């Protein structure tokens, strides 16, 4: 009688899959905020930074839908429009959002400090690098090119519109793994600054590393972060680390400049037979 054999365990990290805004580019993940606020301002239903940030990491049409479902936003929409938002409204808003997002992405495409050095070090160790994002493919064209010119070129790039469902579903991470010719999900590491991004990595069966300071949980530009007092930085860091750890991240770091020690530790854990 045939028996089912267990797939062999990978004893090495094969690939790292990283988010874009707030993780490898755009310190503070500022680009989406400006676009979402401009979109709703145009509709005479202004939203706060906190409301714009809450669904961060999800595909952008879904992001708009979740903002509209917030009680405060929903009530103000009904007051201005006279009815609850429909699927047609969501489609129209998404259509109007695309050029706004493309414009703001172009203004916030700088690499996170220390990432280029880290990226080169990872490539020297022959790790495969994937990138995925809640942005649509057409939103990413300039970002990908500007990153390439700056020296960052992932081996695989997957956008939310390349799959049937974006984060927190694991499909983007899986597509990255397939394109990178990875043999085991547990040989991959997903790095992200958002809770849906961590959920994506966990659902995909991968190790996860949360990025706290450069991303959505703190949400400040590099200059704003550096201008905080040590006490203020401590408070915001503790809050961000707690949120990402509560989401299930195996590790949390300030920025991707601190990534290498985590990768080395995961290598040791894989060698001992551990899985995420």
mmCIF file of N, CA, C and O in Angstrom, residues 86-137:
data_model
loop_
_atom_site.group_PDB
_atom_site.id
_atom_site.type_symbol
_atom_site.label_atom_id
_atom_site.label_comp_id
_atom_site.label_asym_id
_atom_site.label_seq_id
_atom_site.Cartn_x
_atom_site.Cartn_y
_atom_site.Cartn_z
ATOM 1 N N UNK A 86 -22.704 53.078 -2.619
ATOM 2 C CA UNK A 86 -23.000 51.865 -3.371
ATOM 3 C C UNK A 86 -21.725 51.303 -3.990
ATOM 4 O O UNK A 86 -20.658 51.942 -3.952
ATOM 5 N N UNK A 87 -21.826 50.126 -4.586
ATOM 6 C CA UNK A 87 -20.687 49.556 -5.302
ATOM 7 C C UNK A 87 -20.256 50.468 -6.446
ATOM 8 O O UNK A 87 -19.073 50.593 -6.753
ATOM 9 N N UNK A 88 -21.241 51.129 -7.073
ATOM 10 C CA UNK A 88 -20.923 52.076 -8.148
ATOM 11 C C UNK A 88 -20.103 53.244 -7.604
ATOM 12 O O UNK A 88 -19.177 53.731 -8.275
ATOM 13 N N UNK A 89 -20.424 53.698 -6.381
ATOM 14 C CA UNK A 89 -19.651 54.772 -5.750
ATOM 15 C C UNK A 89 -18.218 54.311 -5.492
ATOM 16 O O UNK A 89 -17.258 55.056 -5.730
ATOM 17 N N UNK A 90 -18.084 53.086 -4.991
ATOM 18 C CA UNK A 90 -16.750 52.557 -4.699
ATOM 19 C C UNK A 90 -15.930 52.445 -5.973
ATOM 20 O O UNK A 90 -14.752 52.826 -6.006
ATOM 21 N N UNK A 91 -16.559 51.969 -7.036
ATOM 22 C CA UNK A 91 -15.857 51.865 -8.320
ATOM 23 C C UNK A 91 -15.427 53.236 -8.836
ATOM 24 O O UNK A 91 -14.313 53.405 -9.351
ATOM 25 N N UNK A 92 -16.312 54.218 -8.692
ATOM 26 C CA UNK A 92 -15.989 55.570 -9.152
ATOM 27 C C UNK A 92 -14.853 56.160 -8.317
ATOM 28 O O UNK A 92 -13.922 56.775 -8.863
ATOM 29 N N UNK A 93 -14.922 55.975 -7.009
ATOM 30 C CA UNK A 93 -13.876 56.491 -6.131
ATOM 31 C C UNK A 93 -12.527 55.850 -6.459
ATOM 32 O O UNK A 93 -11.498 56.528 -6.483
ATOM 33 N N UNK A 94 -12.535 54.549 -6.704
ATOM 34 C CA UNK A 94 -11.291 53.866 -7.036
ATOM 35 C C UNK A 94 -10.719 54.402 -8.352
ATOM 36 O O UNK A 94 -9.512 54.628 -8.463
ATOM 37 N N UNK A 95 -11.583 54.625 -9.314
ATOM 38 C CA UNK A 95 -11.156 55.184 -10.603
ATOM 39 C C UNK A 95 -10.518 56.556 -10.406
ATOM 40 O O UNK A 95 -9.475 56.871 -11.002
ATOM 41 N N UNK A 96 -11.137 57.379 -9.555
ATOM 42 C CA UNK A 96 -10.608 58.721 -9.286
ATOM 43 C C UNK A 96 -9.337 58.673 -8.441
ATOM 44 O O UNK A 96 -8.500 59.588 -8.502
ATOM 45 N N UNK A 97 -9.211 57.603 -7.641
ATOM 46 C CA UNK A 97 -8.074 57.470 -6.739
ATOM 47 C C UNK A 97 -6.768 57.175 -7.478
ATOM 48 O O UNK A 97 -5.699 57.637 -7.069
ATOM 49 N N UNK A 98 -6.839 56.410 -8.554
ATOM 50 C CA UNK A 98 -5.629 55.932 -9.239
ATOM 51 C C UNK A 98 -4.677 57.063 -9.620
ATOM 52 O O UNK A 98 -3.489 57.017 -9.262
ATOM 53 N N UNK A 99 -5.135 58.121 -10.332
ATOM 54 C CA UNK A 99 -4.180 59.184 -10.679
ATOM 55 C C UNK A 99 -3.647 59.934 -9.458
ATOM 56 O O UNK A 99 -2.486 60.367 -9.448
ATOM 57 N N UNK A 100 -4.474 60.062 -8.421
ATOM 58 C CA UNK A 100 -4.013 60.708 -7.186
ATOM 59 C C UNK A 100 -2.895 59.887 -6.551
ATOM 60 O O UNK A 100 -1.883 60.429 -6.095
ATOM 61 N N UNK A 101 -3.086 58.556 -6.532
ATOM 62 C CA UNK A 101 -2.087 57.692 -5.918
ATOM 63 C C UNK A 101 -0.797 57.664 -6.722
ATOM 64 O O UNK A 101 0.294 57.698 -6.157
ATOM 65 N N UNK A 102 -0.896 57.621 -8.030
ATOM 66 C CA UNK A 102 0.297 57.628 -8.877
ATOM 67 C C UNK A 102 1.111 58.892 -8.624
ATOM 68 O O UNK A 102 2.348 58.853 -8.525
ATOM 69 N N UNK A 103 0.431 60.019 -8.486
ATOM 70 C CA UNK A 103 1.115 61.294 -8.242
ATOM 71 C C UNK A 103 1.832 61.300 -6.902
ATOM 72 O O UNK A 103 2.987 61.733 -6.799
ATOM 73 N N UNK A 104 1.162 60.794 -5.851
ATOM 74 C CA UNK A 104 1.784 60.833 -4.522
ATOM 75 C C UNK A 104 2.897 59.787 -4.376
ATOM 76 O O UNK A 104 3.869 60.017 -3.658
ATOM 77 N N UNK A 105 2.754 58.647 -5.054
ATOM 78 C CA UNK A 105 3.813 57.634 -5.005
ATOM 79 C C UNK A 105 5.110 58.213 -5.565
ATOM 80 O O UNK A 105 6.194 57.995 -5.012
ATOM 81 N N UNK A 106 5.002 58.961 -6.663
ATOM 82 C CA UNK A 106 6.188 59.553 -7.289
ATOM 83 C C UNK A 106 6.922 60.489 -6.331
ATOM 84 O O UNK A 106 8.135 60.675 -6.426
ATOM 85 N N UNK A 107 6.175 61.072 -5.394
ATOM 86 C CA UNK A 107 6.753 62.015 -4.433
ATOM 87 C C UNK A 107 7.325 61.316 -3.196
ATOM 88 O O UNK A 107 7.980 61.947 -2.373
ATOM 89 N N UNK A 108 7.052 60.024 -3.044
ATOM 90 C CA UNK A 108 7.479 59.295 -1.840
ATOM 91 C C UNK A 108 8.117 57.957 -2.217
ATOM 92 O O UNK A 108 7.755 56.914 -1.678
ATOM 93 N N UNK A 109 9.078 57.991 -3.136
ATOM 94 C CA UNK A 109 9.660 56.749 -3.637
ATOM 95 C C UNK A 109 11.078 56.480 -3.131
ATOM 96 O O UNK A 109 11.725 55.523 -3.567
ATOM 97 N N UNK A 110 11.560 57.303 -2.206
ATOM 98 C CA UNK A 110 12.936 57.129 -1.733
ATOM 99 C C UNK A 110 13.069 55.819 -0.947
ATOM 100 O O UNK A 110 12.202 55.438 -0.170
ATOM 101 N N UNK A 111 14.214 55.141 -1.126
ATOM 102 C CA UNK A 111 14.485 53.919 -0.382
ATOM 103 C C UNK A 111 14.635 54.230 1.107
ATOM 104 O O UNK A 111 15.136 55.290 1.485
ATOM 105 N N UNK A 112 14.208 53.298 1.935
ATOM 106 C CA UNK A 112 14.411 53.419 3.380
ATOM 107 C C UNK A 112 15.917 53.430 3.663
ATOM 108 O O UNK A 112 16.664 52.609 3.099
ATOM 109 N N UNK A 113 16.414 54.350 4.484
ATOM 110 C CA UNK A 113 17.846 54.392 4.794
ATOM 111 C C UNK A 113 18.362 53.029 5.272
ATOM 112 O O UNK A 113 17.774 52.404 6.156
ATOM 113 N N UNK A 114 19.445 52.584 4.680
ATOM 114 C CA UNK A 114 20.047 51.309 5.047
ATOM 115 C C UNK A 114 19.550 50.131 4.236
ATOM 116 O O UNK A 114 20.169 49.056 4.258
ATOM 117 N N UNK A 115 18.439 50.303 3.485
ATOM 118 C CA UNK A 115 17.900 49.162 2.747
ATOM 119 C C UNK A 115 18.803 48.745 1.592
ATOM 120 O O UNK A 115 19.007 47.543 1.367
ATOM 121 N N UNK A 116 19.351 49.683 0.857
ATOM 122 C CA UNK A 116 20.175 49.317 -0.294
ATOM 123 C C UNK A 116 21.374 48.480 0.150
ATOM 124 O O UNK A 116 21.704 47.470 -0.486
ATOM 125 N N UNK A 117 22.025 48.870 1.227
ATOM 126 C CA UNK A 117 23.162 48.110 1.748
ATOM 127 C C UNK A 117 22.715 46.716 2.169
ATOM 128 O O UNK A 117 23.397 45.715 1.893
ATOM 129 N N UNK A 118 21.566 46.631 2.836
ATOM 130 C CA UNK A 118 21.037 45.344 3.279
ATOM 131 C C UNK A 118 20.666 44.473 2.087
ATOM 132 O O UNK A 118 20.960 43.268 2.061
ATOM 133 N N UNK A 119 20.021 45.071 1.099
ATOM 134 C CA UNK A 119 19.629 44.353 -0.116
ATOM 135 C C UNK A 119 20.852 43.738 -0.799
ATOM 136 O O UNK A 119 20.845 42.564 -1.187
ATOM 137 N N UNK A 120 21.902 44.529 -0.949
ATOM 138 C CA UNK A 120 23.118 44.027 -1.597
ATOM 139 C C UNK A 120 23.740 42.886 -0.787
ATOM 140 O O UNK A 120 24.235 41.904 -1.361
ATOM 141 N N UNK A 121 23.711 43.010 0.542
ATOM 142 C CA UNK A 121 24.270 41.955 1.391
ATOM 143 C C UNK A 121 23.476 40.661 1.246
ATOM 144 O O UNK A 121 24.046 39.560 1.212
ATOM 145 N N UNK A 122 22.157 40.779 1.140
ATOM 146 C CA UNK A 122 21.310 39.599 0.962
ATOM 147 C C UNK A 122 21.564 38.935 -0.390
ATOM 148 O O UNK A 122 21.611 37.707 -0.499
ATOM 149 N N UNK A 123 21.723 39.750 -1.423
ATOM 150 C CA UNK A 123 21.977 39.208 -2.758
ATOM 151 C C UNK A 123 23.342 38.520 -2.814
ATOM 152 O O UNK A 123 23.516 37.522 -3.522
ATOM 153 N N UNK A 124 24.317 39.056 -2.083
ATOM 154 C CA UNK A 124 25.641 38.433 -2.035
ATOM 155 C C UNK A 124 25.578 37.044 -1.418
ATOM 156 O O UNK A 124 26.406 36.179 -1.703
ATOM 157 N N UNK A 125 24.571 36.820 -0.550
ATOM 158 C CA UNK A 125 24.373 35.507 0.074
ATOM 159 C C UNK A 125 23.446 34.617 -0.759
ATOM 160 O O UNK A 125 23.041 33.539 -0.317
ATOM 161 N N UNK A 126 23.088 35.111 -1.959
ATOM 162 C CA UNK A 126 22.269 34.352 -2.913
ATOM 163 C C UNK A 126 20.825 34.145 -2.476
ATOM 164 O O UNK A 126 20.156 33.208 -2.934
ATOM 165 N N UNK A 127 20.335 34.994 -1.601
ATOM 166 C CA UNK A 127 18.909 34.941 -1.283
ATOM 167 C C UNK A 127 18.113 35.544 -2.441
ATOM 168 O O UNK A 127 18.530 36.530 -3.059
ATOM 169 N N UNK A 128 16.955 34.963 -2.723
ATOM 170 C CA UNK A 128 16.058 35.525 -3.711
ATOM 171 C C UNK A 128 15.189 36.580 -3.030
ATOM 172 O O UNK A 128 14.775 36.399 -1.881
ATOM 173 N N UNK A 129 14.912 37.659 -3.745
ATOM 174 C CA UNK A 129 14.167 38.781 -3.161
ATOM 175 C C UNK A 129 12.900 39.032 -3.963
ATOM 176 O O UNK A 129 12.942 39.233 -5.181
ATOM 177 N N UNK A 130 11.773 39.017 -3.272
ATOM 178 C CA UNK A 130 10.498 39.342 -3.894
ATOM 179 C C UNK A 130 9.905 40.587 -3.267
ATOM 180 O O UNK A 130 10.170 40.891 -2.108
ATOM 181 N N UNK A 131 9.108 41.304 -4.045
ATOM 182 C CA UNK A 131 8.392 42.464 -3.529
ATOM 183 C C UNK A 131 6.914 42.315 -3.826
ATOM 184 O O UNK A 131 6.541 41.853 -4.905
ATOM 185 N N UNK A 132 6.061 42.652 -2.858
ATOM 186 C CA UNK A 132 4.634 42.712 -3.162
ATOM 187 C C UNK A 132 3.987 43.907 -2.477
ATOM 188 O O UNK A 132 4.565 44.500 -1.563
ATOM 189 N N UNK A 133 2.798 44.292 -2.933
ATOM 190 C CA UNK A 133 2.230 45.559 -2.505
ATOM 191 C C UNK A 133 0.719 45.589 -2.658
ATOM 192 O O UNK A 133 0.156 44.860 -3.492
ATOM 193 N N UNK A 134 0.087 46.431 -1.854
ATOM 194 C CA UNK A 134 -1.341 46.678 -2.003
ATOM 195 C C UNK A 134 -1.649 47.603 -3.159
ATOM 196 O O UNK A 134 -2.817 47.798 -3.507
ATOM 197 N N UNK A 135 -0.632 48.192 -3.771
ATOM 198 C CA UNK A 135 -0.825 49.019 -4.957
ATOM 199 C C UNK A 135 -1.211 48.148 -6.155
ATOM 200 O O UNK A 135 -0.828 46.981 -6.241
ATOM 201 N N UNK A 136 -1.931 48.735 -7.098
ATOM 202 C CA UNK A 136 -2.215 48.056 -8.361
ATOM 203 C C UNK A 136 -0.970 48.127 -9.249
ATOM 204 O O UNK A 136 -0.048 48.909 -9.008
ATOM 205 N N UNK A 137 -0.968 47.335 -10.298
ATOM 206 C CA UNK A 137 0.183 47.292 -11.199
ATOM 207 C C UNK A 137 0.443 48.652 -11.841
ATOM 208 O O UNK A 137 1.591 49.096 -11.926
#
